[in-house]
Amino acid sequence: MTTPFDRLSALPLRDNLRGLHPYGAPQLDVPILLNVNENTHGVPHDVRQAILAAVEESVGGLNRYPDREFSQLRDNLADYLGHGLDRSNIWAANGSNEVLQHILLAFGGPGRSALGFPPTYSMYPLLAGATGTAYVTGERRADFNLDADSAARQVKETGANLVFLCSPNNPTGTAISTDVIEAVYSAGADAQAIIIVDEAYAEFAHQGTPSALALLEGRERLIVSRTMSKAFALAGARLGYLAAAPAISDALRLVRLPYHLSAITQATANAALTHSARLLANVEEIKAQRDRIVGEIGSMGLVPVPSDANFVLFGGLANPHEVWQGLLDAGVLIRDVGIPGHLRVTAGTEPETTIFLDRLRELVTPTVS
Ligand SMILES: *Cc1c(COP(=O)(O)O)cnc(C)c1O
């Protein structure tokens, strides 16, 4: 029997892609989807209307290429981020995955390396592989935190050309403190390393958690990456962006495809950004469910990892796959991220979270016979 693997092997595939598996979180048709950290709240009605009106207007001009510089969008994103940023500091693409790919195309490539600290976002090694960049793995503490000294030492020892710091980190939910980012930036000086702080979940952090945006001033190798996929509930629209020194955008212009952001994408994102307060209102509700999950899971005798994101990683499971399957049988899809004894769940709406917690409690509570 011919497997997809055999079919691939028969092709003259690039050597560094041989044996790799594509990103593949299951997309199953079940009632409660808590597996890929989407915003579980739909786009509110008034924002939907605003997006439709903006898209309708842009449709009249679809015979022309879109604004290649997406200037209006960069203005709106800079306004949203604040921190004295303007359009020259902003870059955007179809999801922050494409933003990260642009960064690797410009600053990675054959002979260069990118350092990540697993467990972390599973796309970093895939994006590195696709761009011919070597992916080097560093180490975290057992509690998934990262120490400034240790991180800086690893940056120096590896001599990496790029460093991925995911904060809050996926899949652990751990936020990285400012001193770690400063130490990593300094440690990368000799190698002129590009330091990427992936803040896909920044809006869900507990109050008072600083953003790396505050560190951009005077650090021309620092990049802060964000997305509209999570807090803005726009995963389907595909809009990610970054803030950095203006020279970074100049570098990324060399590798993007011309007109990479469609007029429809730009119209959608612009309309959503003018309603950011309305969209972000649901973030507080999601944070409450996230904190509720941490509390209740702890009371079940399981071990939740403290989270600043819209998901919770929890351990203490004797048989994670059985629990994952038991939840799926009840119509609740969560994620096995491959950490022994652990599973990850996205914070749902209040009713969704209740169903998840009730079913989980049944699955992990020993039945007395
Ligand atoms: C979800 C996620 C992203 C966002 O990806 P998009 O392409 O913007 O949808 C980026 N980084 C991390 C760590 C994520 O979990």
Short mmCIF file of C-alpha atoms and ligand atoms in Angstrom, two decimals:
data_model
loop_
_atom_site.label_atom_id
_atom_site.label_comp_id
_atom_site.label_asym_id
_atom_site.label_seq_id
_atom_site.Cartn_x
_atom_site.Cartn_y
_atom_site.Cartn_z
CA MET A 1 0.00 0.00 0.00
CA THR A 2 1.31 3.47 -0.87
CA THR A 3 1.31 5.80 2.11
CA PRO A 4 1.48 9.60 1.86
CA PHE A 5 5.01 9.20 3.25
CA ASP A 6 6.02 6.94 0.33
CA ARG A 7 4.50 9.38 -2.15
CA LEU A 8 6.52 12.22 -0.62
CA SER A 9 9.73 10.20 -0.53
CA ALA A 10 9.42 9.57 -4.25
CA LEU A 11 9.54 13.32 -4.95
CA PRO A 12 12.76 15.34 -5.26
CA LEU A 13 11.92 17.15 -1.99
CA ARG A 14 14.50 19.48 -0.42
CA ASP A 15 16.65 17.42 1.95
CA ASN A 16 15.81 19.50 5.01
CA LEU A 17 12.08 18.88 4.52
CA ARG A 18 12.43 15.07 4.41
CA GLY A 19 10.78 13.35 7.36
CA LEU A 20 8.96 16.48 8.53
CA HIS A 21 5.25 16.49 9.36
CA PRO A 22 2.98 19.45 8.54
CA TYR A 23 1.31 21.48 11.31
CA GLY A 24 -1.79 19.46 12.05
CA ALA A 25 -3.97 20.21 15.05
CA PRO A 26 -7.08 18.08 14.43
CA GLN A 27 -10.04 20.01 12.99
CA LEU A 28 -12.95 17.85 14.15
CA ASP A 29 -16.65 18.61 13.95
CA VAL A 30 -17.57 18.56 17.64
CA PRO A 31 -19.76 20.96 19.66
CA ILE A 32 -17.05 22.37 21.97
CA LEU A 33 -13.73 23.31 20.37
CA LEU A 34 -11.11 24.13 22.99
CA ASN A 35 -8.01 22.88 21.17
CA VAL A 36 -6.32 25.69 19.23
CA ASN A 37 -6.70 28.69 21.56
CA GLU A 38 -9.21 30.47 19.37
CA ASN A 39 -11.37 33.15 20.92
CA THR A 40 -14.47 31.21 21.93
CA HIS A 41 -16.66 34.30 21.59
CA GLY A 42 -17.97 35.13 18.13
CA VAL A 43 -17.53 38.52 16.47
CA PRO A 44 -20.17 40.85 18.03
CA HIS A 45 -23.05 41.93 15.78
CA ASP A 46 -22.10 45.61 15.48
CA VAL A 47 -18.48 44.74 14.62
CA ARG A 48 -19.74 42.27 12.03
CA GLN A 49 -21.81 45.03 10.43
CA ALA A 50 -18.82 47.36 10.37
CA ILE A 51 -16.62 44.71 8.75
CA LEU A 52 -19.29 43.95 6.14
CA ALA A 53 -19.65 47.64 5.25
CA ALA A 54 -15.87 48.08 4.93
CA VAL A 55 -15.49 44.94 2.83
CA GLU A 56 -18.40 45.94 0.59
CA GLU A 57 -16.71 49.25 -0.10
CA SER A 58 -13.40 47.58 -0.91
CA VAL A 59 -15.06 45.13 -3.32
CA GLY A 60 -15.73 47.98 -5.78
CA GLY A 61 -11.98 48.44 -6.17
CA LEU A 62 -10.98 44.79 -6.51
CA ASN A 63 -9.91 45.29 -10.13
CA ARG A 64 -6.89 47.18 -8.70
CA TYR A 65 -4.09 45.78 -6.57
CA PRO A 66 -4.41 46.71 -2.88
CA ASP A 67 -2.27 49.31 -1.09
CA ARG A 68 1.06 47.48 -1.07
CA GLU A 69 2.16 49.49 1.97
CA PHE A 70 -1.12 48.91 3.89
CA SER A 71 -0.59 52.40 5.33
CA GLN A 72 -4.01 52.87 6.92
CA LEU A 73 -3.72 49.51 8.60
CA ARG A 74 -0.23 50.28 9.94
CA ASP A 75 -1.54 53.58 11.34
CA ASN A 76 -4.43 51.79 13.07
CA LEU A 77 -2.18 49.06 14.48
CA ALA A 78 0.31 51.65 15.79
CA ASP A 79 -2.56 53.56 17.45
CA TYR A 80 -3.83 50.39 19.05
CA LEU A 81 -0.40 49.46 20.45
CA GLY A 82 0.44 52.95 21.75
CA HIS A 83 3.96 53.19 23.27
CA GLY A 84 4.71 56.13 20.93
CA LEU A 85 4.81 53.82 17.89
CA ASP A 86 3.88 54.98 14.40
CA ARG A 87 3.39 53.37 10.99
CA SER A 88 7.15 53.10 10.39
CA ASN A 89 7.39 50.68 13.31
CA ILE A 90 4.69 48.32 12.07
CA TRP A 91 4.70 45.34 9.70
CA ALA A 92 1.80 42.97 9.03
CA ALA A 93 1.03 39.79 7.11
CA ASN A 94 -1.54 37.01 6.78
CA GLY A 95 -1.35 35.83 10.38
CA SER A 96 1.63 36.21 12.66
CA ASN A 97 2.85 32.90 11.26
CA GLU A 98 3.53 34.71 7.99
CA VAL A 99 5.12 37.58 9.91
CA LEU A 100 7.48 35.06 11.54
CA GLN A 101 8.16 33.51 8.14
CA HIS A 102 9.10 36.92 6.74
CA ILE A 103 11.51 37.41 9.65
CA LEU A 104 13.15 34.03 9.03
CA LEU A 105 13.36 34.66 5.27
CA ALA A 106 15.12 37.96 5.89
CA PHE A 107 17.36 37.07 8.85
CA GLY A 108 17.59 33.25 8.83
CA GLY A 109 18.36 30.84 6.00
CA PRO A 110 21.12 28.33 5.24
CA GLY A 111 24.07 28.57 7.60
CA ARG A 112 22.06 30.47 10.21
CA SER A 113 20.24 29.26 13.31
CA ALA A 114 17.20 30.09 15.41
CA LEU A 115 16.97 29.28 19.13
CA GLY A 116 13.71 28.33 20.85
CA PHE A 117 12.97 27.17 24.39
CA PRO A 118 10.66 24.12 24.34
CA PRO A 119 8.01 23.39 25.23
CA THR A 120 7.06 26.33 23.03
CA TYR A 121 5.11 27.15 19.87
CA SER A 122 5.28 24.18 17.51
CA MET A 123 5.49 26.39 14.42
CA TYR A 124 8.99 27.74 15.22
CA PRO A 125 10.84 24.60 14.09
CA LEU A 126 8.53 24.20 11.07
CA LEU A 127 9.07 27.80 9.92
CA ALA A 128 12.80 27.43 10.51
CA GLY A 129 12.86 24.20 8.47
CA ALA A 130 10.92 25.71 5.58
CA THR A 131 13.35 28.63 5.36
CA GLY A 132 16.48 26.45 5.65
CA THR A 133 17.29 27.84 9.09
CA ALA A 134 18.74 25.43 11.68
CA TYR A 135 16.52 25.18 14.77
CA VAL A 136 18.35 24.89 18.07
CA THR A 137 16.53 24.01 21.29
CA GLY A 138 17.37 25.59 24.63
CA GLU A 139 16.23 24.62 28.10
CA ARG A 140 13.73 25.99 30.60
CA ARG A 141 13.33 25.30 34.31
CA ALA A 142 11.17 22.34 35.30
CA ASP A 143 8.34 24.76 36.19
CA PHE A 144 8.53 26.07 32.56
CA ASN A 145 9.91 29.46 33.63
CA LEU A 146 12.97 30.97 32.01
CA ASP A 147 15.79 32.51 34.09
CA ALA A 148 17.58 35.57 32.78
CA ASP A 149 21.06 34.14 33.48
CA SER A 150 20.34 30.76 31.97
CA ALA A 151 18.61 32.18 28.88
CA ALA A 152 21.43 34.67 28.27
CA ARG A 153 24.07 31.94 28.64
CA GLN A 154 22.26 29.73 26.12
CA VAL A 155 21.99 32.60 23.63
CA LYS A 156 25.76 33.15 23.93
CA GLU A 157 26.67 29.45 23.79
CA THR A 158 24.59 28.73 20.71
CA GLY A 159 25.53 31.95 18.91
CA ALA A 160 22.01 31.86 17.45
CA ASN A 161 21.12 34.42 14.77
CA LEU A 162 17.49 34.54 15.91
CA VAL A 163 15.87 33.87 19.28
CA PHE A 164 12.20 33.08 19.83
CA LEU A 165 10.80 34.15 23.20
CA CYS A 166 7.09 33.33 23.39
CA SER A 167 5.38 35.35 26.12
CA PRO A 168 2.89 34.30 27.38
CA ASN A 169 4.32 31.02 26.16
CA ASN A 170 2.26 28.51 24.18
CA PRO A 171 1.61 25.78 25.38
CA THR A 172 2.50 26.54 29.01
CA GLY A 173 0.85 29.96 29.51
CA THR A 174 3.98 31.31 31.22
CA ALA A 175 4.79 35.01 30.76
CA ILE A 176 8.47 35.97 30.48
CA SER A 177 9.66 38.80 32.69
CA THR A 178 11.28 41.94 31.32
CA ASP A 179 14.70 41.16 32.80
CA VAL A 180 14.86 37.93 30.75
CA ILE A 181 14.19 39.80 27.51
CA GLU A 182 16.77 42.47 28.38
CA ALA A 183 19.36 39.81 29.25
CA VAL A 184 18.70 37.83 26.07
CA TYR A 185 18.93 41.00 23.96
CA SER A 186 22.30 41.92 25.48
CA ALA A 187 23.59 38.36 25.15
CA GLY A 188 22.77 38.43 21.43
CA ALA A 189 24.90 41.52 20.79
CA ASP A 190 27.99 39.68 19.47
CA ALA A 191 25.98 37.56 17.03
CA GLN A 192 23.76 40.57 16.18
CA ALA A 193 20.87 38.25 17.00
CA ILE A 194 17.31 39.22 16.14
CA ILE A 195 15.20 38.73 19.28
CA ILE A 196 11.54 37.95 18.61
CA VAL A 197 9.08 38.23 21.48
CA ASP A 198 5.91 36.46 20.32
CA GLU A 199 3.09 38.16 22.24
CA ALA A 200 0.18 36.40 20.51
CA TYR A 201 -1.59 36.18 23.90
CA ALA A 202 -0.50 39.50 25.44
CA GLU A 203 -4.04 40.83 25.88
CA PHE A 204 -4.91 37.91 28.17
CA ALA A 205 -2.06 38.51 30.64
CA HIS A 206 -2.87 39.37 34.25
CA GLN A 207 -3.00 43.08 34.94
CA GLY A 208 0.45 44.56 35.46
CA THR A 209 2.27 42.06 33.21
CA PRO A 210 4.63 44.27 31.16
CA SER A 211 4.77 44.01 27.36
CA ALA A 212 8.09 43.91 25.51
CA LEU A 213 6.74 46.89 23.54
CA ALA A 214 8.10 49.02 26.40
CA LEU A 215 11.62 47.75 25.56
CA LEU A 216 11.65 48.62 21.85
CA GLU A 217 13.15 52.10 22.24
CA GLY A 218 16.87 51.89 21.48
CA ARG A 219 16.81 48.14 20.69
CA GLU A 220 16.97 47.84 16.92
CA ARG A 221 17.24 44.00 16.94
CA LEU A 222 14.11 43.51 19.06
CA ILE A 223 10.81 42.51 17.41
CA VAL A 224 7.46 42.18 19.20
CA SER A 225 4.99 40.02 17.29
CA ARG A 226 1.21 40.18 17.80
CA THR A 227 -1.91 38.80 16.17
CA MET A 228 -5.60 39.57 15.69
CA SER A 229 -6.32 35.81 15.82
CA LYS A 230 -6.76 35.49 19.57
CA ALA A 231 -7.91 38.54 21.59
CA PHE A 232 -9.59 40.12 18.53
CA ALA A 233 -11.50 36.93 17.68
CA LEU A 234 -10.34 37.10 14.05
CA ALA A 235 -8.46 33.85 13.50
CA GLY A 236 -10.35 33.36 10.24
CA ALA A 237 -9.36 36.76 8.85
CA ARG A 238 -5.60 36.04 9.05
CA LEU A 239 -3.92 39.19 10.31
CA GLY A 240 -0.70 39.20 12.31
CA TYR A 241 1.67 42.11 12.84
CA LEU A 242 4.83 43.25 14.57
CA ALA A 243 6.37 46.34 16.12
CA ALA A 244 10.08 47.06 15.75
CA ALA A 245 12.57 49.64 14.56
CA PRO A 246 11.70 50.98 11.04
CA ALA A 247 14.72 49.20 9.49
CA ILE A 248 13.11 45.83 10.29
CA SER A 249 10.15 46.62 7.98
CA ASP A 250 12.63 47.68 5.29
CA ALA A 251 14.24 44.24 5.55
CA LEU A 252 10.88 42.43 5.39
CA ARG A 253 9.87 44.33 2.23
CA LEU A 254 12.65 42.38 0.48
CA VAL A 255 11.02 39.01 1.16
CA ARG A 256 7.26 39.58 1.13
CA LEU A 257 5.27 38.81 -1.97
CA PRO A 258 4.00 41.96 -3.67
CA TYR A 259 0.52 42.97 -2.44
CA HIS A 260 0.55 40.18 0.14
CA LEU A 261 -2.30 41.70 2.17
CA SER A 262 -5.50 41.62 0.14
CA ALA A 263 -7.81 44.64 0.04
CA ILE A 264 -10.42 42.51 1.81
CA THR A 265 -8.02 41.59 4.60
CA GLN A 266 -7.01 45.22 5.06
CA ALA A 267 -10.64 46.39 5.10
CA THR A 268 -11.58 43.70 7.61
CA ALA A 269 -8.70 44.46 9.97
CA ASN A 270 -9.21 48.24 9.74
CA ALA A 271 -12.90 47.92 10.57
CA ALA A 272 -12.15 45.60 13.49
CA LEU A 273 -9.48 47.95 14.85
CA THR A 274 -11.90 50.88 14.94
CA HIS A 275 -14.03 48.65 17.22
CA SER A 276 -11.17 47.28 19.30
CA ALA A 277 -12.77 48.21 22.63
CA ARG A 278 -15.89 46.23 21.75
CA LEU A 279 -13.87 43.21 20.61
CA LEU A 280 -11.59 43.28 23.63
CA ALA A 281 -14.51 43.39 26.07
CA ASN A 282 -14.80 39.61 25.78
CA VAL A 283 -11.15 39.21 26.82
CA GLU A 284 -12.05 39.92 30.46
CA GLU A 285 -14.73 37.23 30.38
CA ILE A 286 -12.24 34.75 28.89
CA LYS A 287 -9.64 35.62 31.54
CA ALA A 288 -12.23 34.89 34.24
CA GLN A 289 -12.88 31.45 32.75
CA ARG A 290 -9.11 30.84 32.48
CA ASP A 291 -8.68 31.62 36.18
CA ARG A 292 -11.70 29.46 37.00
CA ILE A 293 -10.13 26.52 35.13
CA VAL A 294 -6.85 26.92 37.05
CA GLY A 295 -8.71 26.99 40.36
CA GLU A 296 -11.06 24.08 39.72
CA ILE A 297 -8.46 21.84 38.10
CA GLY A 298 -6.26 22.33 41.15
CA SER A 299 -9.12 21.25 43.40
CA MET A 300 -9.41 18.00 41.37
CA GLY A 301 -5.89 17.06 42.45
CA LEU A 302 -4.43 17.91 39.03
CA VAL A 303 -1.58 20.38 38.53
CA PRO A 304 -2.45 23.48 36.46
CA VAL A 305 0.43 25.66 35.23
CA PRO A 306 -0.20 29.34 36.12
CA SER A 307 -1.40 31.01 32.90
CA ASP A 308 -1.31 34.51 31.42
CA ALA A 309 -2.93 33.29 28.20
CA ASN A 310 -6.42 32.13 27.13
CA PHE A 311 -5.56 28.49 27.82
CA VAL A 312 -4.34 26.29 30.65
CA LEU A 313 -1.78 23.49 30.56
CA PHE A 314 -2.37 20.95 33.29
CA GLY A 315 -0.45 17.94 34.51
CA GLY A 316 -0.83 15.16 37.03
CA LEU A 317 -2.67 12.93 34.55
CA ALA A 318 -1.88 9.22 34.75
CA ASN A 319 -3.30 8.62 31.29
CA PRO A 320 -3.70 11.84 29.29
CA HIS A 321 -4.83 10.10 26.12
CA GLU A 322 -7.71 8.39 27.94
CA VAL A 323 -8.81 11.72 29.41
CA TRP A 324 -8.49 13.43 26.00
CA GLN A 325 -10.63 10.69 24.43
CA GLY A 326 -13.16 10.76 27.28
CA LEU A 327 -13.62 14.50 26.76
CA LEU A 328 -13.93 14.04 22.99
CA ASP A 329 -16.62 11.39 23.53
CA ALA A 330 -18.51 14.08 25.44
CA GLY A 331 -18.09 16.52 22.53
CA VAL A 332 -15.19 18.51 24.01
CA LEU A 333 -11.99 18.72 21.93
CA ILE A 334 -8.84 19.79 23.81
CA ARG A 335 -5.15 19.38 22.88
CA ASP A 336 -2.49 16.83 23.61
CA VAL A 337 0.67 18.88 23.09
CA GLY A 338 2.97 15.92 23.68
CA ILE A 339 4.13 16.82 27.19
CA PRO A 340 4.02 13.61 29.29
CA GLY A 341 1.14 13.60 31.79
CA HIS A 342 -0.25 16.90 30.50
CA LEU A 343 -3.07 18.29 28.35
CA ARG A 344 -3.93 21.84 27.27
CA VAL A 345 -7.39 23.40 27.22
CA THR A 346 -8.53 26.74 25.79
CA ALA A 347 -10.77 28.84 28.04
CA GLY A 348 -14.30 28.59 26.65
CA THR A 349 -17.45 30.56 27.23
CA GLU A 350 -18.85 30.03 30.73
CA PRO A 351 -21.23 27.18 29.64
CA GLU A 352 -18.50 25.51 27.56
CA THR A 353 -16.06 25.71 30.45
CA THR A 354 -18.64 24.23 32.80
CA ILE A 355 -19.19 21.23 30.53
CA PHE A 356 -15.42 20.72 30.21
CA LEU A 357 -14.83 20.92 33.97
CA ASP A 358 -17.77 18.62 34.85
CA ARG A 359 -16.66 15.97 32.39
CA LEU A 360 -13.00 16.24 33.43
CA ARG A 361 -13.96 15.82 37.10
CA GLU A 362 -15.85 12.61 36.23
CA LEU A 363 -12.88 11.31 34.26
CA VAL A 364 -10.22 11.90 36.91
CA THR A 365 -12.19 11.17 40.08
CA PRO A 366 -11.62 7.57 41.19
CA THR A 367 -14.95 5.78 41.37
CA VAL A 368 -15.54 4.17 44.77
CA SER A 369 -16.96 0.67 44.35
C1 LIG B 1 -1.90 31.31 17.80
C2 LIG B 1 -0.47 31.73 17.83
C3 LIG B 1 0.01 32.63 16.89
C4 LIG B 1 -0.93 33.25 15.90
O1 LIG B 1 -0.89 32.75 14.67
P1 LIG B 1 -1.69 33.50 13.53
O2 LIG B 1 -0.94 33.09 12.31
O3 LIG B 1 -1.61 34.98 13.79
O4 LIG B 1 -3.10 33.01 13.56
C5 LIG B 1 1.32 33.06 16.98
N1 LIG B 1 2.12 32.62 17.95
C6 LIG B 1 1.68 31.77 18.88
C7 LIG B 1 2.57 31.35 19.98
C8 LIG B 1 0.37 31.29 18.85
O5 LIG B 1 -0.05 30.42 19.76
#
